Coordinates of C-alpha atoms in Angstrom, one line a residue:
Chain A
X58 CA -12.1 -10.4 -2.1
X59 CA -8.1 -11.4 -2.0
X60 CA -8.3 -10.0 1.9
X61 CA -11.5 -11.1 2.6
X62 CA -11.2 -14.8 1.3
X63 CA -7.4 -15.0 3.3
X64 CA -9.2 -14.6 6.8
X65 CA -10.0 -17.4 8.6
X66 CA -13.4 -18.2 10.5
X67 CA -12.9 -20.1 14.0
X68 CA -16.2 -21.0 15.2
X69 CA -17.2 -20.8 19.0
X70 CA -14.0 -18.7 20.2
X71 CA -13.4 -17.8 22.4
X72 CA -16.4 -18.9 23.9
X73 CA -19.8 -21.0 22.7
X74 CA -21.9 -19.2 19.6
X75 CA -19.1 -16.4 18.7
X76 CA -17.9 -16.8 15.3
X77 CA -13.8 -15.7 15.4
X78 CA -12.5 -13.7 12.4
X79 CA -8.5 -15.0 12.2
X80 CA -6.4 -12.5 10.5
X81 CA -3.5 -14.9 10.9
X82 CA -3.8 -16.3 7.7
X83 CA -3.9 -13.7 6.3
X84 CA -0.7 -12.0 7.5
X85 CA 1.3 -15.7 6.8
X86 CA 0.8 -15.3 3.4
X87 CA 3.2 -12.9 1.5
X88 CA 0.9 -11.8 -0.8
X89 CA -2.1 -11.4 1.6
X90 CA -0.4 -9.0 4.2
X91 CA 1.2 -7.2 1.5
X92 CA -2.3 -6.0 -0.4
X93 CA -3.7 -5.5 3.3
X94 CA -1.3 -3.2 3.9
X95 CA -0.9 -1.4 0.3
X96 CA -4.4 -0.9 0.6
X97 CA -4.0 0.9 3.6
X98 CA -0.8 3.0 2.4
X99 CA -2.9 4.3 -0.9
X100 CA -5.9 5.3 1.4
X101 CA -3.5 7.3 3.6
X102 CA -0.6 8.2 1.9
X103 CA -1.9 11.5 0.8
X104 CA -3.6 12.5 4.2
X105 CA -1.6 14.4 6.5
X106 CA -0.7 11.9 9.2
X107 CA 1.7 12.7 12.5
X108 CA 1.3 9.5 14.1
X109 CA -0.2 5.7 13.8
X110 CA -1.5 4.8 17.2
X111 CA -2.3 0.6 17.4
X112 CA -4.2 -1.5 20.0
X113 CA -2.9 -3.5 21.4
X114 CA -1.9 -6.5 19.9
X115 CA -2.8 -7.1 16.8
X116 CA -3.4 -3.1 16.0
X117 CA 0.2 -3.5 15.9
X118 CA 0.9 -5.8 13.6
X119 CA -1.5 -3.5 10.8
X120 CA -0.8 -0.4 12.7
X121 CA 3.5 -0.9 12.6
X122 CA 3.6 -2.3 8.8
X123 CA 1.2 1.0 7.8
X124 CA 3.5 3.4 9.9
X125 CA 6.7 2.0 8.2
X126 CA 5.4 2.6 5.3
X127 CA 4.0 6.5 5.5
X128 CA 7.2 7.3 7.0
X129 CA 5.5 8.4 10.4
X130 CA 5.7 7.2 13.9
X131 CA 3.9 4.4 15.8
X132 CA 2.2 4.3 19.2
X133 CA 0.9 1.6 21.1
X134 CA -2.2 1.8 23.3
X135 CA -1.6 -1.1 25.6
X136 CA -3.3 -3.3 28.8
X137 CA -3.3 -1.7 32.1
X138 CA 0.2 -1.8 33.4
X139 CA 2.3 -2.7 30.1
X140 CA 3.8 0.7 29.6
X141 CA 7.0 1.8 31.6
X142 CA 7.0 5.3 31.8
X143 CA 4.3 7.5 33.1
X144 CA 0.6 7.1 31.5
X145 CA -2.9 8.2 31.2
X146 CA -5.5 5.7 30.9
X147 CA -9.2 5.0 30.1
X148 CA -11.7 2.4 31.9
X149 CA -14.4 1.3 29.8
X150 CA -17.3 -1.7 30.4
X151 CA -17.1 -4.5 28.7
X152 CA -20.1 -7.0 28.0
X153 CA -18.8 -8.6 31.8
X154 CA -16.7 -6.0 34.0
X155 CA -14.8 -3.6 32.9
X156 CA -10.8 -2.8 31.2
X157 CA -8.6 -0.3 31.3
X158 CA -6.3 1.3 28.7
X159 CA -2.9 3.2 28.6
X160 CA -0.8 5.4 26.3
X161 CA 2.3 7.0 26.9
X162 CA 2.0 10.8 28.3
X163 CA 4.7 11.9 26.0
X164 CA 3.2 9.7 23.0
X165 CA 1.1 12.6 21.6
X166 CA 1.3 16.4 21.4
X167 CA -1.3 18.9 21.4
X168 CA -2.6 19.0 17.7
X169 CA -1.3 15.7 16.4
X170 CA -3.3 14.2 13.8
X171 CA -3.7 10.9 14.9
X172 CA -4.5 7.6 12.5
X173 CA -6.0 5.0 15.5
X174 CA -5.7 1.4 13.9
X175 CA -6.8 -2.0 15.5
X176 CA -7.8 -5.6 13.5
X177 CA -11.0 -5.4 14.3
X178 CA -13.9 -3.3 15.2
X179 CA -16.8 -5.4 17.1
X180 CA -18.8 -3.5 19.3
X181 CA -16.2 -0.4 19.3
X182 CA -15.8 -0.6 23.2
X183 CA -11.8 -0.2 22.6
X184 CA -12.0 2.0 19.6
X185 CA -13.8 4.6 22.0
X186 CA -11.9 4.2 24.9
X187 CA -8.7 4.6 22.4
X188 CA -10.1 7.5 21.0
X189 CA -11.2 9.4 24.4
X190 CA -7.7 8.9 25.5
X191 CA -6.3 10.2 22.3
X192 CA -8.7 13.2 22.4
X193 CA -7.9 13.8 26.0
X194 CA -4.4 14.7 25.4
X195 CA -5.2 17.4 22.3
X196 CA -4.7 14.4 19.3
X197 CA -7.0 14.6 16.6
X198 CA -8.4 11.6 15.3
X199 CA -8.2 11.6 11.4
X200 CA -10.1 8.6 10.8
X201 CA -10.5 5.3 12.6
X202 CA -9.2 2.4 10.7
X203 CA -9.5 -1.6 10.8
X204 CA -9.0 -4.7 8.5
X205 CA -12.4 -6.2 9.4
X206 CA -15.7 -4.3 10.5
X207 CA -18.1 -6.6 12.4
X208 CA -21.3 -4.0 11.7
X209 CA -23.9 -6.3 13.0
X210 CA -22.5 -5.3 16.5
X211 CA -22.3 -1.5 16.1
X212 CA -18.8 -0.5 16.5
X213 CA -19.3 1.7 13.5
X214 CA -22.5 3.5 14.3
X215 CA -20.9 4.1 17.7
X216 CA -17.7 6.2 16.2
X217 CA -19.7 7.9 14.0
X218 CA -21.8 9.2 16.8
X219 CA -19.3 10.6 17.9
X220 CA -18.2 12.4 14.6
X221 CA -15.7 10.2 13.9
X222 CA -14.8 8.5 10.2
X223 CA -14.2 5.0 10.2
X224 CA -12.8 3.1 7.4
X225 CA -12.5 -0.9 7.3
X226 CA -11.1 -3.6 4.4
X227 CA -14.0 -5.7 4.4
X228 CA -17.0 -6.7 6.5
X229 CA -18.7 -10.2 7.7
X230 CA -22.4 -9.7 8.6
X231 CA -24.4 -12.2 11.0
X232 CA -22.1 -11.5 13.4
Chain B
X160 CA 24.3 5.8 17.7
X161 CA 21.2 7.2 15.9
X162 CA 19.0 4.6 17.5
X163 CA 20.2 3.5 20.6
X164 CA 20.2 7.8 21.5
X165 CA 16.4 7.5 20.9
X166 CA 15.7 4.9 23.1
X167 CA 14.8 5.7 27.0
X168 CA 15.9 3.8 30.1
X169 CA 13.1 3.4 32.7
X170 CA 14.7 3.0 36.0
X171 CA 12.8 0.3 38.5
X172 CA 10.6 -1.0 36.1
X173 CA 8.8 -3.5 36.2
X174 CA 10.6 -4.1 39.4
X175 CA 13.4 -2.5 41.6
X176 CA 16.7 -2.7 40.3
X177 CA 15.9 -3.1 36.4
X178 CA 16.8 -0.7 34.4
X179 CA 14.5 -0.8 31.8
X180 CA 14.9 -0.2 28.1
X181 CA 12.2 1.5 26.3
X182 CA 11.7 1.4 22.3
X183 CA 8.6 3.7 22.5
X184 CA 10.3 6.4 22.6
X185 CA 12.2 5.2 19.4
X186 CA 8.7 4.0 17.5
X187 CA 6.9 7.3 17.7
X188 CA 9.6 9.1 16.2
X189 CA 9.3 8.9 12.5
X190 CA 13.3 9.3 11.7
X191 CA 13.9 6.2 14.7
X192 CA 11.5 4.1 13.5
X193 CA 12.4 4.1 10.1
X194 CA 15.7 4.1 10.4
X195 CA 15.4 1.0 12.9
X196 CA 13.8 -1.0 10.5
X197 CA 16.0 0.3 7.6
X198 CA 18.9 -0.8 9.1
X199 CA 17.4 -4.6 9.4
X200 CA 16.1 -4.2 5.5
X201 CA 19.0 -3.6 4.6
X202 CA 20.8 -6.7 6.3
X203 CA 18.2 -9.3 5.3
X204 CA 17.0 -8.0 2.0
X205 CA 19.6 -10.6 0.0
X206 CA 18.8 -13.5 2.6
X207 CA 15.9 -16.2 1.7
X208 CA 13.6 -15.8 4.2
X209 CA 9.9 -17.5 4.2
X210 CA 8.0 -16.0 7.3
X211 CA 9.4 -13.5 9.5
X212 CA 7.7 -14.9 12.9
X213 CA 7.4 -12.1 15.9
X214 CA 7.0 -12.6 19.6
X215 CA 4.1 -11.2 21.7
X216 CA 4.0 -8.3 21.2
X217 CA 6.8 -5.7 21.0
X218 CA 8.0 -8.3 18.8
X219 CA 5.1 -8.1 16.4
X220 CA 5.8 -4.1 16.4
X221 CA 9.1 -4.5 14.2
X222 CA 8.6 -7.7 13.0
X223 CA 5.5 -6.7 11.0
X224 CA 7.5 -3.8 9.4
X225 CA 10.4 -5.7 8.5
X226 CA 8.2 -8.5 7.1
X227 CA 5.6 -6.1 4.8
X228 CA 9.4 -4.3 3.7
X229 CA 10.8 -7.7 2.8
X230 CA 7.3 -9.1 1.1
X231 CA 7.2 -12.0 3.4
X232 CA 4.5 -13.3 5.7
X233 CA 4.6 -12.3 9.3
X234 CA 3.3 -15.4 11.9
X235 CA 2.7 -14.0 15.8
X236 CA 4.2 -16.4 18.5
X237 CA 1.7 -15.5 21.5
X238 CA 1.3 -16.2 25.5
X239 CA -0.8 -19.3 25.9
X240 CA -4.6 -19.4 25.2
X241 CA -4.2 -16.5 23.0
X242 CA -4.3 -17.9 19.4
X243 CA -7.5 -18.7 17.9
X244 CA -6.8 -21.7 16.2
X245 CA -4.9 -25.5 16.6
X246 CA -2.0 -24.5 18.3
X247 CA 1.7 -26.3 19.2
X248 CA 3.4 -25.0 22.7
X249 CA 6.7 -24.6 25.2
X250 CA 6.6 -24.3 28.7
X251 CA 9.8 -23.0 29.9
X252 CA 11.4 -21.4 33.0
X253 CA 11.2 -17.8 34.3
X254 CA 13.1 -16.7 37.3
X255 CA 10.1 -17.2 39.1
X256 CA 7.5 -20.2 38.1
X257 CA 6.9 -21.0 34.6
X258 CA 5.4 -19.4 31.0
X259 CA 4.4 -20.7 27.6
X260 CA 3.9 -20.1 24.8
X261 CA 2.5 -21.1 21.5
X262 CA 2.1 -20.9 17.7
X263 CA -0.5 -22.2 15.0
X264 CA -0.2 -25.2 13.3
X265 CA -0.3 -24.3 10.2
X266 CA 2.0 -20.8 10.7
X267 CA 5.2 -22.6 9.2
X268 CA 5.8 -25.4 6.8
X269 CA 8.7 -28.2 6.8
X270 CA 11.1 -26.3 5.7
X271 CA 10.6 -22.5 6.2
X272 CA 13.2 -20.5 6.5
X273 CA 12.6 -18.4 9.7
X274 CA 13.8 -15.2 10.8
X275 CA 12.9 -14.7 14.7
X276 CA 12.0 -11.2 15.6
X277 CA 11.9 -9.4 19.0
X278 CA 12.7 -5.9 20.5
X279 CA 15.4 -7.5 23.4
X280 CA 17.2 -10.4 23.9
X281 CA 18.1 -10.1 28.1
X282 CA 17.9 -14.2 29.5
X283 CA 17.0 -15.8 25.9
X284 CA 14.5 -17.7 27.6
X285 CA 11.5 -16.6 25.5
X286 CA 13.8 -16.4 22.0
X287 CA 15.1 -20.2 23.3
X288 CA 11.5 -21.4 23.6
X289 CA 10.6 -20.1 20.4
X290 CA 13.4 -21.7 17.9
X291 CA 12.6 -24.6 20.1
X292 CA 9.0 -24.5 18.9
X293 CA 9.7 -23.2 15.1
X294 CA 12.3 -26.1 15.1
X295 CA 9.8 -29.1 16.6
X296 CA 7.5 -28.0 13.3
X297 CA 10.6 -28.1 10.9
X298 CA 11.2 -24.7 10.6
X299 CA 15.0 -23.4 10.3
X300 CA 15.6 -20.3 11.9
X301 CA 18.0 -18.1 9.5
X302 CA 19.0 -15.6 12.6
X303 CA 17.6 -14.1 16.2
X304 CA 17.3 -10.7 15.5
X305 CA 16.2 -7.9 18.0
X306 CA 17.0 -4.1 18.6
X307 CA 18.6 -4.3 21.7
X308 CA 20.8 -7.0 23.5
X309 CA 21.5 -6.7 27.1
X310 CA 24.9 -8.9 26.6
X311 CA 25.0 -9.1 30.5
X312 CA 22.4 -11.4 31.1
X313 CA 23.4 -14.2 28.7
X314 CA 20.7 -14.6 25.9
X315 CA 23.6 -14.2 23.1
X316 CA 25.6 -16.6 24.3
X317 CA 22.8 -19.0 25.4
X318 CA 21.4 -19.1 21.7
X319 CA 24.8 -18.9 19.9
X320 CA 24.8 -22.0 22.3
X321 CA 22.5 -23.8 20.5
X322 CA 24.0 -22.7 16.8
X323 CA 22.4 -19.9 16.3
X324 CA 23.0 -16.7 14.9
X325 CA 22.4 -13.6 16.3
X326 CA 22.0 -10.2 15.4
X327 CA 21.1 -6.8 17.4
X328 CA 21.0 -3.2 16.7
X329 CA 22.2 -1.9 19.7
X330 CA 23.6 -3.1 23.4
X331 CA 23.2 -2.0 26.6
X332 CA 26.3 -3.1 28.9
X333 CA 25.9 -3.1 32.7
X334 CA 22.4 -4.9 32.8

């Protein structure tokens, strides 16, 4: 587990009872971020790819490195109001209220295949706001794709409802 | 000017007057992006470098890349109450009011040899307030490196200031 064992555990953050996965850690060390990544490239690199789209903002610290690296572009799907030009967004719930969402208009074209990467998939709130946004403007998602799946709370079972492949480096239950 | 062509100029964002400079348009392009970070491979690949250390969160974008490319670890500088873990930070001044920002305590060792990473260098007063905290943890910071540098508003000369090198891809005069 040379990924696994590199992430660190921050208990009660950001609030009381949650159990933070830090990939931090894991990205300081040379070695660490390097296999994270190469494991990444050798899934992908035969796949036809157009374009790496990363949450924000840690998807784009993965998302970037892997994008470098397949010799495609990179996309960022950021907070409501981060992007310059014009965009399209998504609202979603959250546990309390609700977020919003934003690409680019001009960040995909009808028929791209689209890689979506994040850090982390929890309860896949983000991941299926990403992916309606993606969807919306003619992107196909090839796979959905994450360092750490959290499976306790469902992220996965939501994408896949949805028809979606998901694909994550490791896993820590009893979340 | 293979780069700077690729990237777009938002006029009046985020507010009227600024013209503002957007690498998006250079990331999702697979030639731009590539080349981009090529170009800063290429210039650092001889250096010693420890940790490449990227600010929130364009900064992480290229300074992930560069960082997998080089085999060195990548540490995120973040706005504060972001990071997970112990953390050190900087207030310093904006135009308007205050910001901060912060890093882990155990992202850099006494010693490190830093390269700082961001997409522009306009004021310096975020690139300042970083080597100011890499320093205070006994970091050395190799160079300031970023894609664009709006030479207008001072950052160059404020960290050159300070002893510092630094390095950019492109300029943009007349901000």
């Amino acid at each position: 587990m040379p990924i696994k064992s590199r992430i660190r555990t921050v208990p009660h953050y950001p609030k009381d009872g949650v159990m933070f996965r830090d990939i931090t850690t894991l990205l300081k060390d040379p070695v660490g971020f390097r296999i994270t990544i190469n494991d990444l490239v050798i899934r992908y690199t035969a796949r036809h790819i157009d374009k790496i789209v990363g949450i924000e903002s840690r998807g784009f610290i993965i998302g970037s490195a892997l994008a470098y690296q397949l010799g495609v572009g990179f996309v960022p799907i950021r907070k409501k109001g981060k992007l310059p030009a014009e965009t399209v967004g998504h609202d979603y719930e959250l546990e309390y209220g609700s977020d919003r969402i934003e690409i680019h208009t001009d960040a995909i074209t009808e028929g791209d295949q689209i890689l979506l990467v994040d850090d982390l998939l929890a309860t896949g709130g983000t991941a299926e706001a990403a992916v309606t946004l993606i969807e919306s403007m003619g992107g196909k998602i090839l796979e959905c794709c994450f360092v750490i799946d959290l499976p306790d709370l469902g992220g996965r079972a939501r994408l896949e409802k949805r028809g979606h492949e998901v694909y994550a480096l490791c896993e820590f239950e009893g979340d």
